[in-house]
Amino acid sequence: MTGAEQLVILLDVDDTLLDNDRFSADLGNELEQRFGVAERDRYWAIYDELRKALGYADYLGSLQRFRNGLDNHPALLGMSDFLLDYPFEQRLYPGAMETLAHLRTLGRPVILSDGDVVFQPRKVHRAGLWDALHGDVLIYVHKQQMLDGMQQRYPAAHYVMVDDKPQILADMKRLMGAHLTTVWVRQGHYAAAAASQHIEPAPDMEIACIAELCGRKLGDFLQA
C-alpha cells in the first residue's frame, strides 16, 4: 500500500503501558494528607461524576471543582504541582519501553488513548512515551468513535489494538472486523473487573502483562 504501513500497533496508556492504579492511589494519599479523609472522598465523588458525564478521567477538572470552599487552604495550589509534575516515568510497567522498541521492528507503534487535552498528553510526555514513539500519539474523548480519523492519520494494511478494557476492544473489533487484531492485556482494576464478564467478540489475544509482547512476531498478530 503506497503511503501506508503494513502494520500499525495501537497502544492504550493507562493500565496498559503504565500503572495508573498506582497513580490514583498516590493521588488519594496526597489528598488525604493535605485535606483529610472527608475531602479526599469528596474529590473522588467529583471525579466519578465527571467521568460519567464526560466518558474519560478528568483529574484537572475534578481539582477545579474540588477547590470550592478551599480557596484559602494553604495546600490547595500545591496540588497543581503534584498532578502536572507527577513522575509517571516511574510508573511504567516493567519492560514497557523494551516492548515499544520491539514493536517498532514489526510495524509502527502508536498511542491511542482516551483523555482530556491537557493532562493526558502531559502524562504521556512525563512517562517518556511521547519521545519514545516520536510523537505518534492520538488522544480522543472516545477512541472507539474515532477510528476513521485514526486510519486517516495512520493508514495501514492491518492494525493491532492493545488495551486493558476488553469492551473497548470488542467495540473496535465490531467496527473494523478482520482488519484489526485485538490484544487484551490483563493489568489493572478494569481488567480484573472484566475477568468474570462475557465479552463478545472476545479478544483475539490475551496477555498477562505488556512485556509479553516482546516475544511476539509479526505473524502472531496477522494470524490472530
PDB file of C-alpha atoms in Angstrom:
ATOM      1  CA  MET A   1       0.000   0.000   0.000  1.00  0.00           C
ATOM      2  CA  THR A   2       1.607   3.250  -1.145  1.00  0.00           C
ATOM      3  CA  GLY A   3       1.977   5.708   1.733  1.00  0.00           C
ATOM      4  CA  ALA A   4       0.700   3.193   4.280  1.00  0.00           C
ATOM      5  CA  GLU A   5       2.312   0.958   6.872  1.00  0.00           C
ATOM      6  CA  GLN A   6       1.979  -2.788   6.714  1.00  0.00           C
ATOM      7  CA  LEU A   7       1.165  -2.877  10.428  1.00  0.00           C
ATOM      8  CA  VAL A   8       0.166  -0.160  12.906  1.00  0.00           C
ATOM      9  CA  ILE A   9       0.158  -1.248  16.546  1.00  0.00           C
ATOM     10  CA  LEU A  10      -2.146   0.902  18.665  1.00  0.00           C
ATOM     11  CA  LEU A  11      -1.495   1.028  22.391  1.00  0.00           C
ATOM     12  CA  ASP A  12      -3.587   2.336  25.247  1.00  0.00           C
ATOM     13  CA  VAL A  13      -1.727   4.149  28.051  1.00  0.00           C
ATOM     14  CA  ASP A  14      -3.440   3.773  31.429  1.00  0.00           C
ATOM     15  CA  ASP A  15      -3.001   0.292  32.914  1.00  0.00           C
ATOM     16  CA  THR A  16      -1.576  -0.840  29.586  1.00  0.00           C
ATOM     17  CA  LEU A  17       1.818   0.877  29.392  1.00  0.00           C
ATOM     18  CA  LEU A  18       1.831   2.423  32.859  1.00  0.00           C
ATOM     19  CA  ASP A  19       0.320   1.638  36.237  1.00  0.00           C
ATOM     20  CA  ASN A  20      -2.397   4.270  36.515  1.00  0.00           C
ATOM     21  CA  ASP A  21      -3.914   2.464  39.500  1.00  0.00           C
ATOM     22  CA  ARG A  22      -0.729   3.267  41.414  1.00  0.00           C
ATOM     23  CA  PHE A  23      -1.020   6.926  40.399  1.00  0.00           C
ATOM     24  CA  SER A  24      -4.638   7.020  41.606  1.00  0.00           C
ATOM     25  CA  ALA A  25      -3.595   5.523  44.941  1.00  0.00           C
ATOM     26  CA  ASP A  26      -0.811   8.107  45.294  1.00  0.00           C
ATOM     27  CA  LEU A  27      -3.246  10.905  44.463  1.00  0.00           C
ATOM     28  CA  GLY A  28      -5.703   9.655  47.061  1.00  0.00           C
ATOM     29  CA  ASN A  29      -2.967   9.514  49.696  1.00  0.00           C
ATOM     30  CA  GLU A  30      -1.839  13.032  48.818  1.00  0.00           C
ATOM     31  CA  LEU A  31      -5.363  14.396  49.115  1.00  0.00           C
ATOM     32  CA  GLU A  32      -5.855  12.676  52.458  1.00  0.00           C
ATOM     33  CA  GLN A  33      -2.588  14.024  53.871  1.00  0.00           C
ATOM     34  CA  ARG A  34      -3.311  17.567  52.725  1.00  0.00           C
ATOM     35  CA  PHE A  35      -7.064  17.828  53.346  1.00  0.00           C
ATOM     36  CA  GLY A  36      -8.262  14.827  55.349  1.00  0.00           C
ATOM     37  CA  VAL A  37     -10.373  11.786  54.591  1.00  0.00           C
ATOM     38  CA  ALA A  38     -13.668  13.600  54.038  1.00  0.00           C
ATOM     39  CA  GLU A  39     -12.201  15.979  51.465  1.00  0.00           C
ATOM     40  CA  ARG A  40     -10.367  13.137  49.758  1.00  0.00           C
ATOM     41  CA  ASP A  41     -13.661  11.313  49.387  1.00  0.00           C
ATOM     42  CA  ARG A  42     -15.293  14.488  48.085  1.00  0.00           C
ATOM     43  CA  TYR A  43     -12.657  14.738  45.354  1.00  0.00           C
ATOM     44  CA  TRP A  44     -13.304  11.162  44.228  1.00  0.00           C
ATOM     45  CA  ALA A  45     -17.058  11.787  44.226  1.00  0.00           C
ATOM     46  CA  ILE A  46     -16.482  14.766  41.912  1.00  0.00           C
ATOM     47  CA  TYR A  47     -14.143  12.639  39.791  1.00  0.00           C
ATOM     48  CA  ASP A  48     -16.756   9.871  39.427  1.00  0.00           C
ATOM     49  CA  GLU A  49     -19.445  12.396  38.499  1.00  0.00           C
ATOM     50  CA  LEU A  50     -17.267  13.960  35.803  1.00  0.00           C
ATOM     51  CA  ARG A  51     -16.161  10.592  34.454  1.00  0.00           C
ATOM     52  CA  LYS A  52     -19.775   9.546  33.957  1.00  0.00           C
ATOM     53  CA  ALA A  53     -20.594  12.861  32.297  1.00  0.00           C
ATOM     54  CA  LEU A  54     -17.520  13.105  30.062  1.00  0.00           C
ATOM     55  CA  GLY A  55     -16.611   9.481  29.445  1.00  0.00           C
ATOM     56  CA  TYR A  56     -12.968   9.879  30.476  1.00  0.00           C
ATOM     57  CA  ALA A  57     -10.931  10.590  33.597  1.00  0.00           C
ATOM     58  CA  ASP A  58     -10.658  14.336  34.225  1.00  0.00           C
ATOM     59  CA  TYR A  59      -8.259  14.802  37.127  1.00  0.00           C
ATOM     60  CA  LEU A  60      -7.701  18.501  36.469  1.00  0.00           C
ATOM     61  CA  GLY A  61     -11.396  19.265  36.031  1.00  0.00           C
ATOM     62  CA  SER A  62     -12.094  17.420  39.263  1.00  0.00           C
ATOM     63  CA  LEU A  63      -9.495  19.521  41.052  1.00  0.00           C
ATOM     64  CA  GLN A  64     -11.048  22.695  39.660  1.00  0.00           C
ATOM     65  CA  ARG A  65     -14.416  21.767  41.191  1.00  0.00           C
ATOM     66  CA  PHE A  66     -12.763  20.452  44.343  1.00  0.00           C
ATOM     67  CA  ARG A  67     -11.381  23.919  45.121  1.00  0.00           C
ATOM     68  CA  ASN A  68     -14.862  25.198  46.064  1.00  0.00           C
ATOM     69  CA  GLY A  69     -14.721  26.027  49.772  1.00  0.00           C
ATOM     70  CA  LEU A  70     -10.953  25.517  49.880  1.00  0.00           C
ATOM     71  CA  ASP A  71      -9.712  28.676  48.161  1.00  0.00           C
ATOM     72  CA  ASN A  72      -7.813  29.818  51.268  1.00  0.00           C
ATOM     73  CA  HIS A  73      -6.425  26.393  52.129  1.00  0.00           C
ATOM     74  CA  PRO A  74      -2.610  26.624  52.050  1.00  0.00           C
ATOM     75  CA  ALA A  75      -2.239  23.181  50.462  1.00  0.00           C
ATOM     76  CA  LEU A  76      -4.622  23.716  47.542  1.00  0.00           C
ATOM     77  CA  LEU A  77      -2.288  25.254  44.960  1.00  0.00           C
ATOM     78  CA  GLY A  78       0.336  22.603  45.632  1.00  0.00           C
ATOM     79  CA  MET A  79      -1.975  20.001  44.091  1.00  0.00           C
ATOM     80  CA  SER A  80      -1.239  21.549  40.707  1.00  0.00           C
ATOM     81  CA  ASP A  81       2.428  20.616  41.020  1.00  0.00           C
ATOM     82  CA  PHE A  82       1.553  17.152  42.270  1.00  0.00           C
ATOM     83  CA  LEU A  83      -0.567  16.403  39.206  1.00  0.00           C
ATOM     84  CA  LEU A  84       1.458  18.111  36.488  1.00  0.00           C
ATOM     85  CA  ASP A  85       4.870  17.008  37.775  1.00  0.00           C
ATOM     86  CA  TYR A  86       3.932  13.505  38.896  1.00  0.00           C
ATOM     87  CA  PRO A  87       6.779  11.078  37.974  1.00  0.00           C
ATOM     88  CA  PHE A  88       4.872   8.922  35.517  1.00  0.00           C
ATOM     89  CA  GLU A  89       8.180   7.594  34.193  1.00  0.00           C
ATOM     90  CA  GLN A  90       8.403   5.672  37.476  1.00  0.00           C
ATOM     91  CA  ARG A  91       5.005   4.083  36.854  1.00  0.00           C
ATOM     92  CA  LEU A  92       5.805   2.436  33.535  1.00  0.00           C
ATOM     93  CA  TYR A  93       5.247  -1.299  33.703  1.00  0.00           C
ATOM     94  CA  PRO A  94       8.403  -3.432  33.640  1.00  0.00           C
ATOM     95  CA  GLY A  95       9.548  -3.925  30.058  1.00  0.00           C
ATOM     96  CA  ALA A  96       7.248  -1.240  28.606  1.00  0.00           C
ATOM     97  CA  MET A  97       9.999   0.654  26.797  1.00  0.00           C
ATOM     98  CA  GLU A  98      11.658  -2.545  25.604  1.00  0.00           C
ATOM     99  CA  THR A  99       8.294  -3.668  24.277  1.00  0.00           C
ATOM    100  CA  LEU A 100       7.866  -0.451  22.295  1.00  0.00           C
ATOM    101  CA  ALA A 101      11.332  -0.916  20.796  1.00  0.00           C
ATOM    102  CA  HIS A 102      10.458  -4.492  19.804  1.00  0.00           C
ATOM    103  CA  LEU A 103       7.122  -3.493  18.299  1.00  0.00           C
ATOM    104  CA  ARG A 104       8.921  -0.911  16.164  1.00  0.00           C
ATOM    105  CA  THR A 105      10.713  -3.813  14.455  1.00  0.00           C
ATOM    106  CA  LEU A 106       7.317  -5.271  13.492  1.00  0.00           C
ATOM    107  CA  GLY A 107       5.386  -2.159  12.500  1.00  0.00           C
ATOM    108  CA  ARG A 108       4.583   1.348  13.672  1.00  0.00           C
ATOM    109  CA  PRO A 109       3.570   1.639  17.337  1.00  0.00           C
ATOM    110  CA  VAL A 110       1.127   4.476  18.036  1.00  0.00           C
ATOM    111  CA  ILE A 111      -0.521   5.526  21.287  1.00  0.00           C
ATOM    112  CA  LEU A 112      -4.319   5.595  21.043  1.00  0.00           C
ATOM    113  CA  SER A 113      -5.766   6.832  24.320  1.00  0.00           C
ATOM    114  CA  ASP A 114      -8.863   8.397  25.805  1.00  0.00           C
ATOM    115  CA  GLY A 115      -8.437  11.538  27.872  1.00  0.00           C
ATOM    116  CA  ASP A 116      -8.528  15.295  28.157  1.00  0.00           C
ATOM    117  CA  VAL A 117      -6.402  17.602  26.003  1.00  0.00           C
ATOM    118  CA  VAL A 118      -4.061  18.801  28.789  1.00  0.00           C
ATOM    119  CA  PHE A 119      -3.383  16.210  31.496  1.00  0.00           C
ATOM    120  CA  GLN A 120      -3.310  13.089  29.314  1.00  0.00           C
ATOM    121  CA  PRO A 121      -0.688  14.493  26.892  1.00  0.00           C
ATOM    122  CA  ARG A 122       1.276  15.717  29.924  1.00  0.00           C
ATOM    123  CA  LYS A 123       1.189  12.178  31.332  1.00  0.00           C
ATOM    124  CA  VAL A 124       2.444  10.734  28.044  1.00  0.00           C
ATOM    125  CA  HIS A 125       5.290  13.269  27.956  1.00  0.00           C
ATOM    126  CA  ARG A 126       6.251  12.766  31.616  1.00  0.00           C
ATOM    127  CA  ALA A 127       6.351   8.993  31.162  1.00  0.00           C
ATOM    128  CA  GLY A 128       8.762   9.338  28.246  1.00  0.00           C
ATOM    129  CA  LEU A 129       6.298   7.713  25.868  1.00  0.00           C
ATOM    130  CA  TRP A 130       5.938  10.742  23.580  1.00  0.00           C
ATOM    131  CA  ASP A 131       9.641  10.798  22.784  1.00  0.00           C
ATOM    132  CA  ALA A 132       9.876   7.018  22.582  1.00  0.00           C
ATOM    133  CA  LEU A 133       7.198   7.000  19.858  1.00  0.00           C
ATOM    134  CA  HIS A 134       8.475  10.157  18.125  1.00  0.00           C
ATOM    135  CA  GLY A 135       5.167  11.946  18.719  1.00  0.00           C
ATOM    136  CA  ASP A 136       2.955   9.182  17.292  1.00  0.00           C
ATOM    137  CA  VAL A 137       0.221   9.880  19.846  1.00  0.00           C
ATOM    138  CA  LEU A 138      -3.551  10.134  19.434  1.00  0.00           C
ATOM    139  CA  ILE A 139      -5.781  11.182  22.350  1.00  0.00           C
ATOM    140  CA  TYR A 140      -9.542  11.323  21.874  1.00  0.00           C
ATOM    141  CA  VAL A 141     -12.593  11.587  24.107  1.00  0.00           C
ATOM    142  CA  HIS A 142     -13.792   8.167  22.896  1.00  0.00           C
ATOM    143  CA  LYS A 143     -11.171   6.451  20.780  1.00  0.00           C
ATOM    144  CA  GLN A 144     -13.529   3.743  19.511  1.00  0.00           C
ATOM    145  CA  GLN A 145     -15.612   6.500  17.932  1.00  0.00           C
ATOM    146  CA  MET A 146     -12.632   7.992  16.102  1.00  0.00           C
ATOM    147  CA  LEU A 147     -11.432   5.009  14.094  1.00  0.00           C
ATOM    148  CA  ASP A 148     -11.926   6.740  10.746  1.00  0.00           C
ATOM    149  CA  GLY A 149      -9.772   9.635  11.876  1.00  0.00           C
ATOM    150  CA  MET A 150      -7.158   7.235  13.262  1.00  0.00           C
ATOM    151  CA  GLN A 151      -6.954   5.402   9.943  1.00  0.00           C
ATOM    152  CA  GLN A 152      -6.627   8.680   8.062  1.00  0.00           C
ATOM    153  CA  ARG A 153      -3.704   9.685  10.266  1.00  0.00           C
ATOM    154  CA  TYR A 154      -2.099   6.250  10.188  1.00  0.00           C
ATOM    155  CA  PRO A 155      -3.170   4.228   7.141  1.00  0.00           C
ATOM    156  CA  ALA A 156      -2.118   0.575   7.286  1.00  0.00           C
ATOM    157  CA  ALA A 157      -2.805  -2.809   5.783  1.00  0.00           C
ATOM    158  CA  HIS A 158      -3.552  -4.177   9.247  1.00  0.00           C
ATOM    159  CA  TYR A 159      -3.981  -2.846  12.788  1.00  0.00           C
ATOM    160  CA  VAL A 160      -3.418  -4.182  16.284  1.00  0.00           C
ATOM    161  CA  MET A 161      -5.056  -2.679  19.383  1.00  0.00           C
ATOM    162  CA  VAL A 162      -3.601  -3.366  22.844  1.00  0.00           C
ATOM    163  CA  ASP A 163      -5.849  -2.348  25.737  1.00  0.00           C
ATOM    164  CA  ASP A 164      -6.777  -3.347  29.289  1.00  0.00           C
ATOM    165  CA  LYS A 165     -10.518  -2.864  28.641  1.00  0.00           C
ATOM    166  CA  PRO A 166     -11.971  -5.779  26.635  1.00  0.00           C
ATOM    167  CA  GLN A 167     -15.238  -3.952  25.955  1.00  0.00           C
ATOM    168  CA  ILE A 168     -13.392  -1.230  24.054  1.00  0.00           C
ATOM    169  CA  LEU A 169     -11.565  -3.936  22.119  1.00  0.00           C
ATOM    170  CA  ALA A 170     -14.899  -5.566  21.266  1.00  0.00           C
ATOM    171  CA  ASP A 171     -16.380  -2.245  20.117  1.00  0.00           C
ATOM    172  CA  MET A 172     -13.413  -1.653  17.836  1.00  0.00           C
ATOM    173  CA  LYS A 173     -13.480  -5.209  16.506  1.00  0.00           C
ATOM    174  CA  ARG A 174     -17.119  -4.890  15.505  1.00  0.00           C
ATOM    175  CA  LEU A 175     -16.274  -1.778  13.507  1.00  0.00           C
ATOM    176  CA  MET A 176     -13.010  -2.910  11.904  1.00  0.00           C
ATOM    177  CA  GLY A 177     -13.513  -6.678  11.662  1.00  0.00           C
ATOM    178  CA  ALA A 178     -10.630  -8.744  10.308  1.00  0.00           C
ATOM    179  CA  HIS A 179      -8.713  -5.511   9.638  1.00  0.00           C
ATOM    180  CA  LEU A 180      -7.942  -5.397  13.393  1.00  0.00           C
ATOM    181  CA  THR A 181      -6.306  -7.808  15.830  1.00  0.00           C
ATOM    182  CA  THR A 182      -7.331  -7.122  19.441  1.00  0.00           C
ATOM    183  CA  VAL A 183      -4.974  -7.832  22.350  1.00  0.00           C
ATOM    184  CA  TRP A 184      -6.280  -7.768  25.916  1.00  0.00           C
ATOM    185  CA  VAL A 185      -3.563  -7.028  28.468  1.00  0.00           C
ATOM    186  CA  ARG A 186      -4.851  -8.213  31.831  1.00  0.00           C
ATOM    187  CA  GLN A 187      -3.390  -5.462  34.034  1.00  0.00           C
ATOM    188  CA  GLY A 188      -5.140  -3.057  36.373  1.00  0.00           C
ATOM    189  CA  HIS A 189      -8.542  -2.928  38.026  1.00  0.00           C
ATOM    190  CA  TYR A 190     -10.566  -2.652  34.819  1.00  0.00           C
ATOM    191  CA  ALA A 191      -9.090  -5.892  33.514  1.00  0.00           C
ATOM    192  CA  ALA A 192      -9.684  -7.592  36.873  1.00  0.00           C
ATOM    193  CA  ALA A 193     -13.328  -6.458  36.901  1.00  0.00           C
ATOM    194  CA  ALA A 194     -13.847  -7.734  33.338  1.00  0.00           C
ATOM    195  CA  ALA A 195     -12.393 -11.173  34.056  1.00  0.00           C
ATOM    196  CA  SER A 196     -15.806 -12.563  35.010  1.00  0.00           C
ATOM    197  CA  GLN A 197     -17.720 -10.834  32.189  1.00  0.00           C
ATOM    198  CA  HIS A 198     -18.716 -12.316  28.852  1.00  0.00           C
ATOM    199  CA  ILE A 199     -17.358 -10.044  26.137  1.00  0.00           C
ATOM    200  CA  GLU A 200     -18.422 -10.551  22.537  1.00  0.00           C
ATOM    201  CA  PRO A 201     -16.482 -10.639  20.346  1.00  0.00           C
ATOM    202  CA  ALA A 202     -13.744 -11.953  22.598  1.00  0.00           C
ATOM    203  CA  PRO A 203     -10.231 -10.552  22.247  1.00  0.00           C
ATOM    204  CA  ASP A 204      -8.103 -12.228  19.600  1.00  0.00           C
ATOM    205  CA  MET A 205      -5.201 -12.491  22.039  1.00  0.00           C
ATOM    206  CA  GLU A 206      -4.723 -12.249  25.807  1.00  0.00           C
ATOM    207  CA  ILE A 207      -1.521 -11.407  27.644  1.00  0.00           C
ATOM    208  CA  ALA A 208      -0.811 -11.086  31.353  1.00  0.00           C
ATOM    209  CA  CYS A 209       1.473  -8.059  31.038  1.00  0.00           C
ATOM    210  CA  ILE A 210       2.733  -5.694  28.363  1.00  0.00           C
ATOM    211  CA  ALA A 211       6.231  -7.232  28.408  1.00  0.00           C
ATOM    212  CA  GLU A 212       4.798 -10.443  26.934  1.00  0.00           C
ATOM    213  CA  LEU A 213       4.591  -8.693  23.564  1.00  0.00           C
ATOM    214  CA  CYS A 214       8.395  -8.729  23.399  1.00  0.00           C
ATOM    215  CA  GLY A 215       8.143 -12.388  22.458  1.00  0.00           C
ATOM    216  CA  ARG A 216       5.625 -11.902  19.659  1.00  0.00           C
ATOM    217  CA  LYS A 217       6.412 -11.969  15.960  1.00  0.00           C
ATOM    218  CA  LEU A 218       4.647 -10.289  13.068  1.00  0.00           C
ATOM    219  CA  GLY A 219       2.885 -13.484  12.105  1.00  0.00           C
ATOM    220  CA  ASP A 220       1.367 -13.816  15.572  1.00  0.00           C
ATOM    221  CA  PHE A 221      -0.656 -10.648  15.050  1.00  0.00           C
ATOM    222  CA  LEU A 222      -1.631 -11.365  11.453  1.00  0.00           C
ATOM    223  CA  GLN A 223      -2.686 -14.959  12.149  1.00  0.00           C
ATOM    224  CA  ALA A 224      -4.745 -13.907  15.167  1.00  0.00           C
TER     225      ALA A 224
END
